[in-house]
Tab-separated table of C-alpha atoms in Angstrom:
chain	number	residue	atom	x	y	z
X	1	MET	CA	1.452	-0.267	7.856
X	2	ILE	CA	3.646	-3.345	9.033
X	3	THR	CA	4.533	-3.098	13.119
X	4	ASP	CA	6.602	-5.598	14.314
X	5	PRO	CA	6.655	-5.505	17.317
X	6	ILE	CA	8.614	-8.400	17.755
X	7	GLU	CA	11.095	-6.401	16.199
X	8	LYS	CA	10.708	-3.102	17.631
X	9	ILE	CA	10.521	-1.596	13.468
X	10	GLU	CA	7.699	-1.119	11.003
X	11	ILE	CA	7.467	-0.208	7.826
X	12	ARG	CA	5.643	2.576	5.749
X	13	PRO	CA	5.029	1.776	2.197
X	14	LEU	CA	4.358	5.247	0.705
X	15	TYR	CA	3.482	5.380	-2.965
X	16	ASP	CA	4.687	7.373	-5.640
X	17	LEU	CA	1.952	7.936	-8.113
X	18	GLU	CA	3.955	9.528	-10.907
X	19	SER	CA	6.012	6.226	-11.389
X	20	GLY	CA	4.332	3.929	-9.818
X	21	THR	CA	7.483	3.730	-7.253
X	22	TRP	CA	7.215	2.605	-3.810
X	23	THR	CA	9.762	4.047	-1.405
X	24	TYR	CA	9.660	2.469	1.866
X	25	LEU	CA	9.393	4.107	5.495
X	26	LEU	CA	11.254	1.908	7.664
X	27	LEU	CA	10.945	3.352	11.844
X	28	GLU	CA	13.446	2.286	14.485
X	29	LYS	CA	11.244	2.621	17.728
X	30	THR	CA	13.765	2.586	20.496
X	31	SER	CA	15.822	4.926	18.718
X	32	LYS	CA	13.299	6.656	16.837
X	33	LEU	CA	15.579	6.791	14.176
X	34	SER	CA	14.260	5.913	10.634
X	35	VAL	CA	15.912	5.424	6.885
X	36	LEU	CA	13.879	5.334	3.436
X	37	ILE	CA	14.256	2.982	0.799
X	38	ASP	CA	14.125	4.976	-3.204
X	39	PRO	CA	12.883	8.486	-2.155
X	40	VAL	CA	11.706	9.990	-4.695
X	41	LEU	CA	12.708	13.394	-4.905
X	42	GLU	CA	9.145	15.040	-5.792
X	43	ARG	CA	7.611	13.458	-2.962
X	44	MET	CA	10.041	14.160	-0.576
X	45	GLU	CA	8.153	16.991	1.157
X	46	ARG	CA	5.535	14.251	2.375
X	47	ASP	CA	8.044	12.511	2.578
X	48	LEU	CA	10.212	14.512	5.308
X	49	SER	CA	6.909	16.092	6.667
X	50	HIS	CA	5.673	12.146	7.904
X	51	ILE	CA	8.652	11.563	9.600
X	52	GLN	CA	8.620	15.219	11.253
X	53	GLU	CA	5.108	14.470	12.202
X	54	LEU	CA	5.845	10.979	14.124
X	55	GLY	CA	9.225	12.569	16.390
X	56	TYR	CA	11.263	10.110	13.982
X	57	LYS	CA	14.670	11.282	13.287
X	58	LEU	CA	16.080	10.153	9.395
X	59	SER	CA	19.153	8.166	9.486
X	60	ALA	CA	19.778	7.069	6.293
X	61	THR	CA	18.410	6.774	2.921
X	62	ILE	CA	19.361	3.713	0.644
X	63	ASP	CA	18.710	3.414	-3.145
X	64	THR	CA	18.165	0.038	-4.641
X	65	HIS	CA	19.897	0.665	-8.258
X	66	MET	CA	20.551	4.419	-10.160
X	67	HIS	CA	16.789	4.811	-10.893
X	68	ALA	CA	16.059	5.752	-15.329
X	69	ASP	CA	11.868	6.785	-13.875
X	70	HIS	CA	12.718	9.287	-11.508
X	71	ILE	CA	15.073	11.238	-9.442
X	72	THR	CA	16.245	10.406	-5.672
X	73	SER	CA	15.907	12.471	-3.082
X	74	ALA	CA	18.877	11.521	-1.000
X	75	GLY	CA	21.020	14.104	-1.571
X	76	VAL	CA	18.416	16.451	-0.903
X	77	LEU	CA	17.633	14.752	2.159
X	78	GLY	CA	21.149	14.268	3.001
X	79	GLU	CA	21.186	17.910	3.052
X	80	LYS	CA	18.477	18.499	5.007
X	81	THR	CA	18.682	16.339	7.875
X	82	ASN	CA	22.389	14.806	7.940
X	83	SER	CA	20.735	11.695	6.793
X	84	GLU	CA	23.105	9.700	5.418
X	85	ALA	CA	22.755	8.439	1.454
X	86	PHE	CA	23.539	4.341	0.789
X	87	ALA	CA	24.134	3.259	-2.352
X	88	SER	CA	26.028	0.629	-4.320
X	89	GLU	CA	30.028	-0.155	-4.985
X	90	HIS	CA	28.601	-0.287	-8.709
X	91	SER	CA	26.624	2.358	-8.487
X	92	GLY	CA	28.343	5.448	-9.701
X	93	ALA	CA	26.312	7.419	-7.504
X	94	GLU	CA	29.415	9.586	-6.618
X	95	CYS	CA	27.684	11.978	-3.623
X	96	ALA	CA	26.830	8.584	-2.225
X	97	SER	CA	28.330	8.243	1.705
X	98	LYS	CA	28.673	4.337	1.887
X	99	PHE	CA	28.445	1.839	-0.936
X	100	LEU	CA	27.106	-1.191	0.252
X	101	LYS	CA	28.114	-4.824	-1.545
X	102	ASP	CA	26.641	-8.230	-2.035
X	103	GLU	CA	26.539	-9.892	1.488
X	104	ASP	CA	27.303	-6.887	3.280
X	105	LEU	CA	25.394	-6.515	6.467
X	106	PHE	CA	24.890	-3.264	8.774
X	107	SER	CA	22.712	-2.174	11.533
X	108	ILE	CA	20.348	0.884	12.704
X	109	GLY	CA	19.502	-0.053	15.429
X	110	ASN	CA	16.664	-2.882	15.621
X	111	LEU	CA	16.693	-2.935	11.896
X	112	LYS	CA	19.212	-5.506	10.453
X	113	PHE	CA	19.912	-5.072	6.359
X	114	ARG	CA	21.488	-8.063	4.378
X	115	VAL	CA	22.408	-6.601	1.261
X	116	LEU	CA	22.178	-9.449	-1.769
X	117	HIS	CA	23.451	-7.851	-4.967
X	118	THR	CA	21.216	-8.766	-7.650
X	119	PRO	CA	21.705	-7.652	-11.119
X	120	GLY	CA	19.259	-7.368	-14.058
X	121	HIS	CA	17.532	-4.574	-13.981
X	122	THR	CA	21.042	-3.135	-13.905
X	123	PRO	CA	24.031	-3.897	-12.717
X	124	CYS	CA	24.097	-2.661	-9.803
X	125	SER	CA	20.758	-3.434	-8.594
X	126	LEU	CA	20.539	-4.845	-4.827
X	127	SER	CA	17.721	-6.433	-2.912
X	128	LEU	CA	17.957	-5.781	1.100
X	129	LEU	CA	17.193	-8.151	3.727
X	130	LEU	CA	15.138	-6.697	7.198
X	131	ASN	CA	15.105	-8.728	10.015
X	132	GLY	CA	15.229	-11.745	7.892
X	133	LYS	CA	11.946	-11.747	7.012
X	134	TYR	CA	11.377	-8.788	5.128
X	135	LEU	CA	13.016	-8.388	0.971
X	136	PHE	CA	12.980	-4.812	-0.408
X	137	SER	CA	13.685	-6.813	-3.530
X	138	GLY	CA	13.870	-2.665	-5.799
X	139	ASP	CA	13.014	-3.333	-9.562
X	140	ALA	CA	14.570	-7.458	-9.370
X	141	LEU	CA	11.571	-8.757	-8.420
X	142	PHE	CA	7.375	-7.403	-8.368
X	143	VAL	CA	4.094	-9.209	-6.869
X	144	ARG	CA	3.910	-10.538	-10.321
X	145	GLY	CA	6.082	-9.182	-12.868
X	146	CYS	CA	10.147	-7.740	-12.948
X	147	GLY	CA	11.618	-5.103	-13.445
X	148	ARG	CA	12.708	-4.848	-17.201
X	149	THR	CA	15.876	-5.804	-18.541
X	150	ASP	CA	16.124	-3.382	-21.916
X	151	PHE	CA	18.427	-0.677	-21.125
X	152	GLN	CA	20.916	0.739	-18.464
X	153	GLY	CA	22.863	-2.373	-18.903
X	154	GLY	CA	20.249	-5.121	-18.243
X	155	SER	CA	20.443	-8.264	-18.403
X	156	ALA	CA	17.923	-10.531	-18.470
X	157	ASP	CA	20.297	-13.616	-17.738
X	158	ASP	CA	21.153	-11.655	-14.783
X	159	LEU	CA	17.662	-11.623	-13.507
X	160	TYR	CA	16.767	-14.919	-13.683
X	161	LYS	CA	19.852	-15.923	-11.906
X	162	SER	CA	19.201	-13.365	-9.027
X	163	ILE	CA	15.852	-14.238	-9.137
X	164	THR	CA	15.929	-18.080	-9.405
X	165	GLU	CA	19.244	-18.564	-7.901
X	166	LYS	CA	19.305	-15.857	-4.702
X	167	LEU	CA	15.672	-14.428	-4.085
X	168	PHE	CA	14.571	-17.810	-4.683
X	169	SER	CA	16.345	-19.355	-1.864
X	170	LEU	CA	14.984	-17.407	0.761
X	171	PRO	CA	12.311	-18.575	2.834
X	172	ASP	CA	9.130	-19.347	1.448
X	173	GLU	CA	7.495	-16.825	3.920
X	174	THR	CA	9.686	-14.319	3.733
X	175	ILE	CA	7.498	-10.933	2.731
X	176	VAL	CA	8.451	-9.345	-0.555
X	177	LEU	CA	8.107	-5.437	-0.747
X	178	PRO	CA	9.257	-4.609	-4.497
X	179	GLY	CA	9.856	-1.256	-6.032
X	180	HIS	CA	7.580	-0.391	-8.253
X	181	ASP	CA	3.932	-1.647	-9.077
X	182	TYR	CA	1.433	-0.922	-11.849
X	183	LYS	CA	-0.800	-3.434	-10.643
X	184	GLY	CA	-2.511	-1.983	-7.619
X	185	PHE	CA	-0.657	-4.975	-5.458
X	186	LEU	CA	1.390	-3.651	-2.404
X	187	SER	CA	3.405	-7.244	-1.398
X	188	THR	CA	3.967	-11.203	-1.705
X	189	THR	CA	6.096	-13.984	-0.385
X	190	ILE	CA	8.070	-15.826	-2.045
X	191	GLY	CA	6.441	-19.051	-2.211
X	192	GLU	CA	3.623	-17.191	-4.262
X	193	GLU	CA	6.282	-16.166	-6.846
X	194	LYS	CA	7.984	-19.443	-6.826
X	195	LYS	CA	4.533	-20.175	-7.795
X	196	TRP	CA	2.688	-17.992	-9.316
X	197	ASN	CA	5.300	-15.316	-10.857
X	198	PRO	CA	3.912	-15.222	-15.229
X	199	ARG	CA	7.360	-14.370	-16.014
X	200	ILE	CA	9.544	-17.117	-14.175
X	201	ALA	CA	7.762	-19.466	-12.352
X	202	GLY	CA	8.059	-23.174	-14.216
X	203	LYS	CA	10.127	-21.022	-17.012
X	204	SER	CA	13.626	-22.243	-18.625
X	205	LEU	CA	15.839	-19.512	-19.102
X	206	SER	CA	15.321	-19.529	-22.448
X	207	GLU	CA	11.712	-18.742	-21.515
X	208	PHE	CA	12.459	-15.783	-19.777
X	209	LYS	CA	14.718	-14.868	-22.067
X	210	GLU	CA	11.811	-14.607	-24.376
X	211	ILE	CA	9.109	-13.028	-22.367
X	212	MET	CA	11.807	-10.202	-21.583
X	213	ASP	CA	12.743	-9.527	-25.254
X	214	ASN	CA	9.078	-9.145	-26.288
X	215	LEU	CA	8.084	-6.842	-23.709
X	216	ASN	CA	8.060	-3.632	-26.379
X	217	LEU	CA	7.686	-1.047	-23.313
X	218	PRO	CA	8.017	2.750	-23.629
X	219	GLU	CA	11.539	4.356	-22.892
X	220	PRO	CA	10.930	5.932	-19.338
X	221	LYS	CA	10.057	9.145	-19.844
X	222	LYS	CA	12.642	10.398	-17.373
X	223	ILE	CA	15.608	8.456	-18.588
X	224	HIS	CA	18.171	10.917	-19.921
X	225	GLU	CA	18.185	13.047	-17.379
X	226	ALA	CA	16.947	10.703	-13.969
X	227	VAL	CA	20.264	8.140	-14.676
X	228	PRO	CA	22.618	10.953	-14.841
X	229	ALA	CA	20.326	13.160	-11.639
X	230	ASN	CA	20.998	9.645	-9.297
X	231	ARG	CA	24.215	9.513	-9.951
X	232	ALA	CA	24.748	12.538	-7.931
X	233	CYS	CA	21.870	11.521	-5.626
X	234	GLY	CA	19.297	13.962	-6.735
X	235	LYS	CA	20.998	17.035	-5.876
X	236	VAL	CA	20.266	18.445	-9.539
X	237	SER	CA	20.312	22.272	-10.202
I	1	MET	CA	0.046	-7.115	3.400
I	2	ILE	CA	-0.608	-6.962	7.171
I	3	THR	CA	0.090	-10.539	9.047
I	4	ASP	CA	-1.206	-10.936	12.022
I	5	PRO	CA	0.444	-14.447	14.020
I	6	ILE	CA	-1.661	-13.987	16.925
I	7	GLU	CA	-4.840	-13.545	15.318
I	8	LYS	CA	-4.152	-15.489	12.556
I	9	ILE	CA	-4.971	-13.448	9.831
I	10	GLU	CA	-4.042	-11.291	7.157
I	11	ILE	CA	-4.999	-8.214	5.244
I	12	ARG	CA	-3.729	-7.980	1.999
I	13	PRO	CA	-4.148	-3.866	0.168
I	14	LEU	CA	-5.379	-3.538	-3.252
I	15	TYR	CA	-5.203	-0.346	-4.638
I	16	ASP	CA	-7.272	0.794	-8.363
I	17	LEU	CA	-5.074	3.733	-9.460
I	18	GLU	CA	-8.062	4.818	-11.311
I	19	SER	CA	-9.946	5.761	-8.471
I	20	GLY	CA	-7.601	6.086	-6.048
I	21	THR	CA	-9.767	3.685	-4.346
I	22	TRP	CA	-7.826	1.313	-1.584
I	23	THR	CA	-10.034	-2.386	-1.265
I	24	TYR	CA	-8.433	-4.825	1.311
I	25	LEU	CA	-8.166	-8.487	0.849
I	26	LEU	CA	-8.776	-10.305	4.479
I	27	LEU	CA	-7.183	-13.385	4.631
I	28	GLU	CA	-8.669	-16.348	7.405
I	29	LYS	CA	-5.801	-18.844	7.565
I	30	THR	CA	-7.533	-21.197	9.772
I	31	SER	CA	-10.791	-21.811	7.702
I	32	LYS	CA	-9.404	-20.362	4.222
I	33	LEU	CA	-11.635	-18.318	3.883
I	34	SER	CA	-11.621	-14.163	2.548
I	35	VAL	CA	-13.412	-11.522	2.924
I	36	LEU	CA	-12.994	-8.284	0.204
I	37	ILE	CA	-13.914	-4.596	2.165
I	38	ASP	CA	-14.922	-2.718	-0.729
I	39	PRO	CA	-13.912	-4.291	-4.062
I	40	VAL	CA	-13.726	-1.923	-7.790
I	41	LEU	CA	-16.243	-3.810	-10.640
I	42	GLU	CA	-13.278	-3.332	-13.221
I	43	ARG	CA	-10.693	-4.459	-10.676
I	44	MET	CA	-12.648	-8.420	-10.372
I	45	GLU	CA	-10.181	-10.084	-12.156
I	46	ARG	CA	-7.164	-9.168	-10.129
I	47	ASP	CA	-8.983	-10.079	-6.852
I	48	LEU	CA	-10.365	-12.342	-7.820
I	49	SER	CA	-7.215	-14.379	-9.341
I	50	HIS	CA	-5.203	-13.140	-6.191
I	51	ILE	CA	-7.741	-15.034	-4.215
I	52	GLN	CA	-7.955	-17.919	-6.128
I	53	GLU	CA	-3.888	-17.772	-6.420
I	54	LEU	CA	-3.440	-17.592	-2.311
I	55	GLY	CA	-6.037	-20.855	-1.995
I	56	TYR	CA	-9.261	-19.062	-0.790
I	57	LYS	CA	-12.767	-18.842	-0.968
I	58	LEU	CA	-14.753	-15.648	-1.312
I	59	SER	CA	-17.229	-15.795	1.883
I	60	ALA	CA	-18.488	-11.976	1.760
I	61	THR	CA	-17.834	-8.292	0.093
I	62	ILE	CA	-18.482	-5.503	2.577
I	63	ASP	CA	-19.129	-2.287	1.214
I	64	THR	CA	-18.957	0.511	3.289
I	65	HIS	CA	-21.150	2.478	1.673
I	66	MET	CA	-23.147	3.468	-1.274
I	67	HIS	CA	-19.743	4.981	-3.415
I	68	ALA	CA	-20.058	7.891	-5.782
I	69	ASP	CA	-16.276	7.170	-7.735
I	70	HIS	CA	-16.904	3.807	-8.430
I	71	ILE	CA	-18.986	0.596	-8.767
I	72	THR	CA	-18.702	-2.138	-6.740
I	73	SER	CA	-18.210	-6.109	-7.512
I	74	ALA	CA	-19.873	-7.258	-4.585
I	75	GLY	CA	-23.269	-8.536	-7.272
I	76	VAL	CA	-20.628	-10.187	-9.988
I	77	LEU	CA	-18.741	-11.490	-7.526
I	78	GLY	CA	-21.593	-13.045	-5.620
I	79	GLU	CA	-22.710	-14.632	-8.636
I	80	LYS	CA	-19.138	-16.403	-8.711
I	81	THR	CA	-17.679	-17.239	-5.750
I	82	ASN	CA	-21.879	-17.143	-4.056
I	83	SER	CA	-20.346	-14.581	-2.286
I	84	GLU	CA	-22.021	-13.075	0.468
I	85	ALA	CA	-22.954	-9.287	-0.186
I	86	PHE	CA	-23.249	-6.723	3.453
I	87	ALA	CA	-24.094	-3.307	3.715
I	88	SER	CA	-25.288	-0.922	5.244
I	89	GLU	CA	-29.098	-1.503	6.178
I	90	HIS	CA	-29.461	2.783	5.766
I	91	SER	CA	-28.099	2.122	1.858
I	92	GLY	CA	-31.035	1.512	-0.099
I	93	ALA	CA	-28.842	-1.943	-1.461
I	94	GLU	CA	-31.526	-3.613	-2.334
I	95	CYS	CA	-29.337	-7.035	-3.556
I	96	ALA	CA	-26.884	-7.076	-0.335
I	97	SER	CA	-27.775	-10.292	1.730
I	98	LYS	CA	-26.997	-8.766	4.648
I	99	PHE	CA	-28.082	-4.876	5.908
I	100	LEU	CA	-25.397	-3.899	8.717
I	101	LYS	CA	-26.314	-1.380	11.805
I	102	ASP	CA	-24.189	0.648	14.508
I	103	GLU	CA	-22.749	-1.804	16.649
I	104	ASP	CA	-23.261	-5.048	15.007
I	105	LEU	CA	-20.985	-8.141	15.650
I	106	PHE	CA	-20.292	-11.045	13.262
I	107	SER	CA	-17.250	-13.759	12.723
I	108	ILE	CA	-16.254	-15.600	9.976
I	109	GLY	CA	-13.895	-17.595	11.680
I	110	ASN	CA	-11.059	-15.692	13.626
I	111	LEU	CA	-12.127	-12.527	11.108
I	112	LYS	CA	-14.261	-10.498	13.643
I	113	PHE	CA	-15.959	-7.193	13.301
I	114	ARG	CA	-17.499	-4.808	14.819
I	115	VAL	CA	-19.165	-2.430	12.693
I	116	LEU	CA	-19.582	1.545	13.661
I	117	HIS	CA	-22.107	3.675	12.153
I	118	THR	CA	-19.763	6.796	10.595
I	119	PRO	CA	-22.461	9.231	8.803
I	120	GLY	CA	-21.162	12.168	7.237
I	121	HIS	CA	-19.566	11.664	3.801
I	122	THR	CA	-23.116	9.702	3.183
I	123	PRO	CA	-25.658	9.233	5.496
I	124	CYS	CA	-25.093	5.555	5.332
I	125	SER	CA	-21.048	5.666	5.747
I	126	LEU	CA	-19.971	2.601	7.833
I	127	SER	CA	-16.959	1.980	9.295
I	128	LEU	CA	-15.487	-1.757	10.168
I	129	LEU	CA	-13.056	-2.482	13.387
I	130	LEU	CA	-11.415	-6.017	12.681
I	131	ASN	CA	-10.614	-8.363	15.852
I	132	GLY	CA	-10.230	-4.821	17.805
I	133	LYS	CA	-7.496	-3.283	16.015
I	134	TYR	CA	-7.712	-3.106	12.649
I	135	LEU	CA	-10.249	0.324	11.554
I	136	PHE	CA	-11.262	0.256	7.805
I	137	SER	CA	-12.878	3.746	8.008
I	138	GLY	CA	-14.210	3.859	4.114
I	139	ASP	CA	-14.953	7.427	3.444
I	140	ALA	CA	-14.650	8.742	6.553
I	141	LEU	CA	-11.229	9.274	7.952
I	142	PHE	CA	-8.395	9.115	5.716
I	143	VAL	CA	-4.981	9.625	6.317
I	144	ARG	CA	-4.727	13.540	6.691
I	145	GLY	CA	-7.943	14.051	5.512
I	146	CYS	CA	-11.218	13.331	5.189
I	147	GLY	CA	-14.253	12.124	3.047
I	148	ARG	CA	-16.429	15.038	1.270
I	149	THR	CA	-19.023	16.393	2.691
I	150	ASP	CA	-21.535	18.076	-0.457
I	151	PHE	CA	-23.198	15.572	-2.524
I	152	GLN	CA	-25.160	12.404	-1.491
I	153	GLY	CA	-26.316	13.468	1.467
I	154	GLY	CA	-23.335	14.338	3.153
I	155	SER	CA	-22.772	16.128	6.267
I	156	ALA	CA	-20.165	17.746	7.432
I	157	ASP	CA	-22.096	18.587	11.164
I	158	ASP	CA	-22.506	14.602	10.838
I	159	LEU	CA	-18.503	13.610	10.243
I	160	TYR	CA	-17.320	15.752	12.622
I	161	LYS	CA	-19.228	14.200	15.058
I	162	SER	CA	-18.546	10.408	13.124
I	163	ILE	CA	-14.716	10.855	13.615
I	164	THR	CA	-14.281	13.218	16.884
I	165	GLU	CA	-16.658	11.432	19.223
I	166	LYS	CA	-16.911	7.747	17.060
I	167	LEU	CA	-13.420	7.146	15.768
I	168	PHE	CA	-11.552	9.269	17.917
I	169	SER	CA	-12.318	7.155	21.151
I	170	LEU	CA	-10.453	4.295	19.939
I	171	PRO	CA	-7.225	3.562	20.952
I	172	ASP	CA	-4.601	5.932	19.787
I	173	GLU	CA	-2.457	2.645	17.908
I	174	THR	CA	-5.457	1.233	16.316
I	175	ILE	CA	-4.183	1.532	12.528
I	176	VAL	CA	-6.563	3.079	10.366
I	177	LEU	CA	-7.289	1.816	7.059
I	178	PRO	CA	-8.610	3.854	4.566
I	179	GLY	CA	-11.121	4.030	2.185
I	180	HIS	CA	-9.318	6.439	0.015
I	181	ASP	CA	-6.226	7.811	-0.509
I	182	TYR	CA	-4.889	10.213	-3.056
I	183	LYS	CA	-1.080	10.687	-2.203
I	184	GLY	CA	0.509	7.293	-1.747
I	185	PHE	CA	-0.071	6.862	1.986
I	186	LEU	CA	-1.724	3.020	2.209
I	187	SER	CA	-2.477	3.553	6.429
I	188	THR	CA	-1.459	5.677	9.708
I	189	THR	CA	-3.173	5.274	13.641
I	190	ILE	CA	-5.765	6.854	15.862
I	191	GLY	CA	-3.113	8.567	17.994
I	192	GLU	CA	-1.589	10.451	14.517
I	193	GLU	CA	-4.864	11.238	13.259
I	194	LYS	CA	-5.804	13.537	16.322
I	195	LYS	CA	-2.839	14.948	16.700
I	196	TRP	CA	-2.267	15.790	12.802
I	197	ASN	CA	-5.180	15.452	10.696
I	198	PRO	CA	-5.389	19.190	9.072
I	199	ARG	CA	-8.970	19.419	9.156
I	200	ILE	CA	-9.608	18.009	12.464
I	201	ALA	CA	-6.498	18.345	14.481
I	202	GLY	CA	-7.496	20.709	17.299
I	203	LYS	CA	-10.902	21.989	14.978
I	204	SER	CA	-13.921	23.691	16.454
I	205	LEU	CA	-17.232	22.192	14.340
I	206	SER	CA	-17.010	25.643	12.772
I	207	GLU	CA	-13.102	25.292	11.919
I	208	PHE	CA	-14.367	21.804	10.219
I	209	LYS	CA	-17.147	22.875	7.410
I	210	GLU	CA	-15.778	26.642	6.412
I	211	ILE	CA	-12.447	23.909	5.798
I	212	MET	CA	-15.282	21.732	4.064
I	213	ASP	CA	-17.412	24.297	2.664
I	214	ASN	CA	-14.149	25.163	0.484
I	215	LEU	CA	-12.736	22.687	-0.905
I	216	ASN	CA	-14.626	22.678	-4.084
I	217	LEU	CA	-13.705	19.799	-5.373
I	218	PRO	CA	-14.542	18.455	-8.984
I	219	GLU	CA	-18.260	16.334	-9.840
I	220	PRO	CA	-17.421	12.471	-9.781
I	221	LYS	CA	-17.033	12.220	-12.922
I	222	LYS	CA	-19.273	8.750	-12.129
I	223	ILE	CA	-21.910	10.149	-9.747
I	224	HIS	CA	-24.752	9.374	-12.176
I	225	GLU	CA	-23.805	5.849	-12.827
I	226	ALA	CA	-22.001	4.619	-9.760
I	227	VAL	CA	-24.982	5.479	-7.202
I	228	PRO	CA	-27.525	3.538	-8.253
I	229	ALA	CA	-24.900	0.727	-10.077
I	230	ASN	CA	-24.345	0.140	-6.506
I	231	ARG	CA	-27.005	0.077	-5.108
I	232	ALA	CA	-27.925	-3.131	-7.973
I	233	CYS	CA	-24.731	-4.122	-6.105
I	234	GLY	CA	-22.800	-3.793	-9.094
I	235	LYS	CA	-25.069	-5.893	-11.171
I	236	VAL	CA	-25.316	-3.180	-13.905
I	237	SER	CA	-26.441	-4.239	-17.770
C-alpha cells in the first residue's frame, strides 16, 4: 500500500492473477470514502469485502477504458453500493453515470483527479493523475512496456503521442501505477520510463510502430464477450 | 513502490507469478545501496537489471527462511555482485555470509533492521522490521492468512505464538509486507490482521490448530529440490 499522510489518502493495489490486471483501491482517510480504478468482475467479492473490512464506503468506480481482457465490476458494484460509474466520454459505456474528458478535474474529498485523454491502446483510453503525484496510466504506459495497439481501434501513432507528449511531460518523480503487469512489477516513475522503457526510450515514432507491429500477441480470450459487457458496465445476464 | 522521504528509503515489491512469492527490493537513497528480501532464482535477471537501471548497488540479500516452493538467488547474486547473503542462525544455510538471530539489529545506511525470530512455518523463519514501520513477515503472517505448518518442521503451536505474541505486539499501524500472496493482495497492517485474519482473529490456539490441520494443501512441487538448494543459497549445479 502507498500511504500518503500529507494528502490523507492511501492507495491499495489489488491484482487479478488471471488477467494480470491491477485494480487500485483509493482510500480517502477523512471522509472514509473510497474509489476503485479498473475493478474486475471476478474479483468483486474480494474487493467489496476488503473495502467493508477497512470501514470505507465505495463512492465511485473509474474505468480507464473499455477492456478486452476482463469485465468490469462497475455496474454490479453500483447496484450493490450505489457507487457511481465513471468512464470516458468516448467509451460508449451507456451505463456510466459520469463521463470524463481530457483535462477534467474532479475531487472526492482529498482524492483530487486530473483526467488525461491518452488514446492509443483504445481511442477512449484515459490516464488519471491523483493529487499531482500518482499516475494511473491504464493500458497506455506499463512498467518497461505499454498497452498493445492491434485491436479495438488501437493506434500506435496515437499511443506514441500520448506517452511521449502527454505522460512524459509530467514531472520525472511522478509515480506510475499501470493497468496491467505480466512480469511482477508494481510501479515505476515517469523519469525511469523516459530512460528505460525498451519500446519508447530513445525510439522514434517509426521505430515504435515497427516494435508494435511485430509483437504477434494472441487475441485476448475474452474480447468478444468483454467489450460489449464493459459497455454495459459489466452487468451481464 | 513505497517511498519514504523521511527515512530516505524506498520499497519496491517484485512478484513471482509462478510461486506467488513477493521479493522486496529496498533502496537506500543516500548511499545508493540496495537489499533484496527473498529473491527468486528464476527472477534473478529481472531483479538485477532493475537494480542496475535504478543506479543502485546490491549490498545484501536476506532469506526469511529456507523456502520449499522456490530457490533463492542469494548465492548467484553474491557471485555476480559481491552481495552478502543473510540467513537465520537456524537455517542450516552453510553458504550464508551472516547469520541472523532474534532481536539482532543491523543497518545498511538508512535501512535499519530489527530481526524477529518467528518460527512456525519453519523453525528458522524470521520476520524483519524495517525502520520500525515496515514488517517483512516472510511466511509467518500473510494478508488474511498465514504460512502453512505441515512440513519442514512446521508447528502450528509455534506459529500461533509467533503471530499473536510477537507480531501482534507491534503497533497497529505497522505495514505488513508478506512473503507470499495468492489472492492479489499486496500488503496489510498489524491492526487489520488482529481484527480480520480469518485464521487468527478471535481464535484460540486449539481453533487455530484445527484450521491448520485441515487445510489439505498439496505438497509444494519443488520441495525436494528447493530445500537443499536453498541451504546452498541457490548455487545449484
